[in-house]
Amino acid sequence: CLWCYTNNTCIDYPVRSLLPSSSLCSLSNARWGVCWINFEALIIALAVVAGLILVSITVCCCYCCYCRRRSRSRLDEEEEQLARKREERRLQSLQRKHERKLKHDEIRKKYGLLQDSDNPYSRFENE
């Protein structure tokens, strides 16, 4: 129902067009559904609500994209840092292993347990 204040009549709403034509009734005098809802105010209110929804969706999308990009870069930095630390620990471990081997070789050499590195194959002598 479209109520028109200029001639105080209730007209069937023209469903073929989104807005009623000005020949039927001007927007400032037209009321929609219930007599107290101004058609012009309804259109403005719906436009404002739709605009707020679109702006909030846009802001949320931009914020989420920015946060994801930032968190990805932060994760990449953390992965690089972990890889560097892992490599440092591996090198330290290899260094300690080499130092232990040298120390053990010195002890073996001291007690005559180290075989000659020039001749790894030696004959066993039976006494």
PDB file of C-alpha atoms in Angstrom:
ATOM      1  CA  CYS A   1       0.000   0.000   0.000  1.00  0.00           C
ATOM      2  CA  LEU A   2       1.184   3.513  -0.839  1.00  0.00           C
ATOM      3  CA  TRP A   3      -0.549   6.233   1.148  1.00  0.00           C
ATOM      4  CA  CYS A   4      -0.532   9.689  -0.384  1.00  0.00           C
ATOM      5  CA  TYR A   5      -1.091  12.689   1.921  1.00  0.00           C
ATOM      6  CA  THR A   6      -1.870  15.124  -0.886  1.00  0.00           C
ATOM      7  CA  ASN A   7      -5.168  13.468  -1.771  1.00  0.00           C
ATOM      8  CA  ASN A   8      -5.510  11.131   1.304  1.00  0.00           C
ATOM      9  CA  THR A   9      -5.806   7.954  -0.756  1.00  0.00           C
ATOM     10  CA  CYS A  10      -4.286   4.511  -0.472  1.00  0.00           C
ATOM     11  CA  ILE A  11      -2.928   3.337  -3.812  1.00  0.00           C
ATOM     12  CA  ASP A  12      -1.626  -0.101  -4.661  1.00  0.00           C
ATOM     13  CA  TYR A  13       2.149   0.088  -4.695  1.00  0.00           C
ATOM     14  CA  PRO A  14       3.517   0.074  -8.267  1.00  0.00           C
ATOM     15  CA  VAL A  15       5.572  -3.114  -8.072  1.00  0.00           C
ATOM     16  CA  ARG A  16       7.037  -2.725 -11.557  1.00  0.00           C
ATOM     17  CA  SER A  17       9.138   0.245 -10.486  1.00  0.00           C
ATOM     18  CA  LEU A  18      11.316   0.480  -7.421  1.00  0.00           C
ATOM     19  CA  LEU A  19      10.225   4.012  -6.554  1.00  0.00           C
ATOM     20  CA  PRO A  20       6.695   5.307  -7.123  1.00  0.00           C
ATOM     21  CA  SER A  21       6.473   7.844  -9.916  1.00  0.00           C
ATOM     22  CA  SER A  22       5.900  11.492  -9.058  1.00  0.00           C
ATOM     23  CA  SER A  23       2.673  11.430 -11.081  1.00  0.00           C
ATOM     24  CA  LEU A  24       1.124   9.146  -8.446  1.00  0.00           C
ATOM     25  CA  CYS A  25       2.446  11.023  -5.415  1.00  0.00           C
ATOM     26  CA  SER A  26       5.564  13.032  -4.545  1.00  0.00           C
ATOM     27  CA  LEU A  27       8.122  11.265  -2.348  1.00  0.00           C
ATOM     28  CA  SER A  28       7.814  13.778   0.486  1.00  0.00           C
ATOM     29  CA  ASN A  29       4.044  13.133   0.714  1.00  0.00           C
ATOM     30  CA  ALA A  30       4.141   9.375   0.166  1.00  0.00           C
ATOM     31  CA  ARG A  31       3.965   6.942   3.085  1.00  0.00           C
ATOM     32  CA  TRP A  32       4.856   3.298   2.820  1.00  0.00           C
ATOM     33  CA  GLY A  33       2.912   0.477   4.404  1.00  0.00           C
ATOM     34  CA  VAL A  34       1.972   2.158   7.659  1.00  0.00           C
ATOM     35  CA  CYS A  35       0.935   5.791   7.534  1.00  0.00           C
ATOM     36  CA  TRP A  36       3.752   7.103   9.741  1.00  0.00           C
ATOM     37  CA  ILE A  37       6.717   5.811   7.657  1.00  0.00           C
ATOM     38  CA  ASN A  38       7.785   8.580   5.282  1.00  0.00           C
ATOM     39  CA  PHE A  39       8.926   7.085   1.973  1.00  0.00           C
ATOM     40  CA  GLU A  40      11.697   9.669   1.518  1.00  0.00           C
ATOM     41  CA  ALA A  41      13.042   9.076   5.042  1.00  0.00           C
ATOM     42  CA  LEU A  42      12.848   5.310   4.497  1.00  0.00           C
ATOM     43  CA  ILE A  43      14.963   5.560   1.342  1.00  0.00           C
ATOM     44  CA  ILE A  44      17.540   7.752   3.106  1.00  0.00           C
ATOM     45  CA  ALA A  45      17.669   5.442   6.143  1.00  0.00           C
ATOM     46  CA  LEU A  46      18.098   2.334   3.966  1.00  0.00           C
ATOM     47  CA  ALA A  47      20.851   4.064   1.959  1.00  0.00           C
ATOM     48  CA  VAL A  48      22.685   5.029   5.150  1.00  0.00           C
ATOM     49  CA  VAL A  49      22.414   1.508   6.593  1.00  0.00           C
ATOM     50  CA  ALA A  50      23.569  -0.057   3.301  1.00  0.00           C
ATOM     51  CA  GLY A  51      26.475   2.396   3.145  1.00  0.00           C
ATOM     52  CA  LEU A  52      27.530   1.589   6.699  1.00  0.00           C
ATOM     53  CA  ILE A  53      27.394  -2.123   5.967  1.00  0.00           C
ATOM     54  CA  LEU A  54      29.491  -1.719   2.804  1.00  0.00           C
ATOM     55  CA  VAL A  55      32.047   0.474   4.576  1.00  0.00           C
ATOM     56  CA  SER A  56      32.317  -1.949   7.505  1.00  0.00           C
ATOM     57  CA  ILE A  57      32.760  -4.926   5.167  1.00  0.00           C
ATOM     58  CA  THR A  58      35.427  -3.027   3.212  1.00  0.00           C
ATOM     59  CA  VAL A  59      37.250  -2.037   6.402  1.00  0.00           C
ATOM     60  CA  CYS A  60      37.098  -5.603   7.726  1.00  0.00           C
ATOM     61  CA  CYS A  61      38.440  -7.048   4.460  1.00  0.00           C
ATOM     62  CA  CYS A  62      41.281  -4.527   4.282  1.00  0.00           C
ATOM     63  CA  TYR A  63      42.150  -5.073   7.944  1.00  0.00           C
ATOM     64  CA  CYS A  64      42.112  -8.859   7.575  1.00  0.00           C
ATOM     65  CA  CYS A  65      44.273  -8.740   4.443  1.00  0.00           C
ATOM     66  CA  TYR A  66      46.738  -6.426   6.177  1.00  0.00           C
ATOM     67  CA  CYS A  67      46.848  -8.595   9.291  1.00  0.00           C
ATOM     68  CA  ARG A  68      47.358 -11.769   7.284  1.00  0.00           C
ATOM     69  CA  ARG A  69      50.163 -10.200   5.294  1.00  0.00           C
ATOM     70  CA  ARG A  70      51.751  -8.921   8.479  1.00  0.00           C
ATOM     71  CA  SER A  71      51.377 -12.245  10.274  1.00  0.00           C
ATOM     72  CA  ARG A  72      52.796 -14.114   7.278  1.00  0.00           C
ATOM     73  CA  SER A  73      55.849 -11.892   7.204  1.00  0.00           C
ATOM     74  CA  ARG A  74      56.206 -12.332  10.962  1.00  0.00           C
ATOM     75  CA  LEU A  75      55.944 -16.114  10.562  1.00  0.00           C
ATOM     76  CA  ASP A  76      58.545 -16.057   7.781  1.00  0.00           C
ATOM     77  CA  GLU A  77      60.901 -14.071  10.013  1.00  0.00           C
ATOM     78  CA  GLU A  78      60.374 -16.532  12.864  1.00  0.00           C
ATOM     79  CA  GLU A  79      61.030 -19.483  10.539  1.00  0.00           C
ATOM     80  CA  GLU A  80      64.242 -17.881   9.291  1.00  0.00           C
ATOM     81  CA  GLN A  81      65.335 -17.182  12.848  1.00  0.00           C
ATOM     82  CA  LEU A  82      64.591 -20.770  13.892  1.00  0.00           C
ATOM     83  CA  ALA A  83      66.494 -22.113  10.870  1.00  0.00           C
ATOM     84  CA  ARG A  84      69.502 -19.920  11.753  1.00  0.00           C
ATOM     85  CA  LYS A  85      69.454 -21.120  15.371  1.00  0.00           C
ATOM     86  CA  ARG A  86      69.111 -24.735  14.239  1.00  0.00           C
ATOM     87  CA  GLU A  87      72.104 -24.337  11.924  1.00  0.00           C
ATOM     88  CA  GLU A  88      74.151 -22.690  14.692  1.00  0.00           C
ATOM     89  CA  ARG A  89      73.346 -25.540  17.079  1.00  0.00           C
ATOM     90  CA  ARG A  90      74.262 -28.088  14.412  1.00  0.00           C
ATOM     91  CA  LEU A  91      77.619 -26.387  13.811  1.00  0.00           C
ATOM     92  CA  GLN A  92      78.309 -26.175  17.540  1.00  0.00           C
ATOM     93  CA  SER A  93      77.457 -29.852  17.869  1.00  0.00           C
ATOM     94  CA  LEU A  94      79.830 -30.762  15.050  1.00  0.00           C
ATOM     95  CA  GLN A  95      82.556 -28.649  16.622  1.00  0.00           C
ATOM     96  CA  ARG A  96      82.107 -30.343  20.015  1.00  0.00           C
ATOM     97  CA  LYS A  97      82.105 -33.755  18.303  1.00  0.00           C
ATOM     98  CA  HIS A  98      85.370 -32.920  16.545  1.00  0.00           C
ATOM     99  CA  GLU A  99      86.930 -31.712  19.823  1.00  0.00           C
ATOM    100  CA  ARG A 100      85.867 -34.945  21.583  1.00  0.00           C
ATOM    101  CA  LYS A 101      87.332 -37.024  18.754  1.00  0.00           C
ATOM    102  CA  LEU A 102      90.662 -35.179  19.030  1.00  0.00           C
ATOM    103  CA  LYS A 103      90.692 -35.647  22.797  1.00  0.00           C
ATOM    104  CA  HIS A 104      89.905 -39.360  22.500  1.00  0.00           C
ATOM    105  CA  ASP A 105      92.571 -39.780  19.830  1.00  0.00           C
ATOM    106  CA  GLU A 106      95.132 -38.142  22.140  1.00  0.00           C
ATOM    107  CA  ILE A 107      94.183 -40.555  24.938  1.00  0.00           C
ATOM    108  CA  ARG A 108      94.368 -43.550  22.572  1.00  0.00           C
ATOM    109  CA  LYS A 109      97.746 -42.384  21.305  1.00  0.00           C
ATOM    110  CA  LYS A 110      99.005 -41.939  24.861  1.00  0.00           C
ATOM    111  CA  TYR A 111      98.127 -45.526  25.771  1.00  0.00           C
ATOM    112  CA  GLY A 112      99.145 -46.975  22.421  1.00  0.00           C
ATOM    113  CA  LEU A 113      95.647 -47.854  21.289  1.00  0.00           C
ATOM    114  CA  LEU A 114      95.674 -45.647  18.200  1.00  0.00           C
ATOM    115  CA  GLN A 115      96.535 -47.437  14.986  1.00  0.00           C
ATOM    116  CA  ASP A 116      98.758 -45.781  12.440  1.00  0.00           C
ATOM    117  CA  SER A 117      96.689 -43.776  10.051  1.00  0.00           C
ATOM    118  CA  ASP A 118      99.274 -44.524   7.309  1.00  0.00           C
ATOM    119  CA  ASN A 119      98.796 -48.282   7.589  1.00  0.00           C
ATOM    120  CA  PRO A 120      95.302 -49.116   8.798  1.00  0.00           C
ATOM    121  CA  TYR A 121      95.835 -52.823   8.037  1.00  0.00           C
ATOM    122  CA  SER A 122      98.366 -54.481  10.272  1.00  0.00           C
ATOM    123  CA  ARG A 123      99.264 -58.076  10.904  1.00  0.00           C
ATOM    124  CA  PHE A 124      98.414 -59.645  14.178  1.00  0.00           C
ATOM    125  CA  GLU A 125     101.410 -61.110  15.843  1.00  0.00           C
ATOM    126  CA  ASN A 126     100.900 -64.146  17.945  1.00  0.00           C
ATOM    127  CA  GLU A 127     103.235 -64.507  20.880  1.00  0.00           C
TER     128      GLU A 127
END
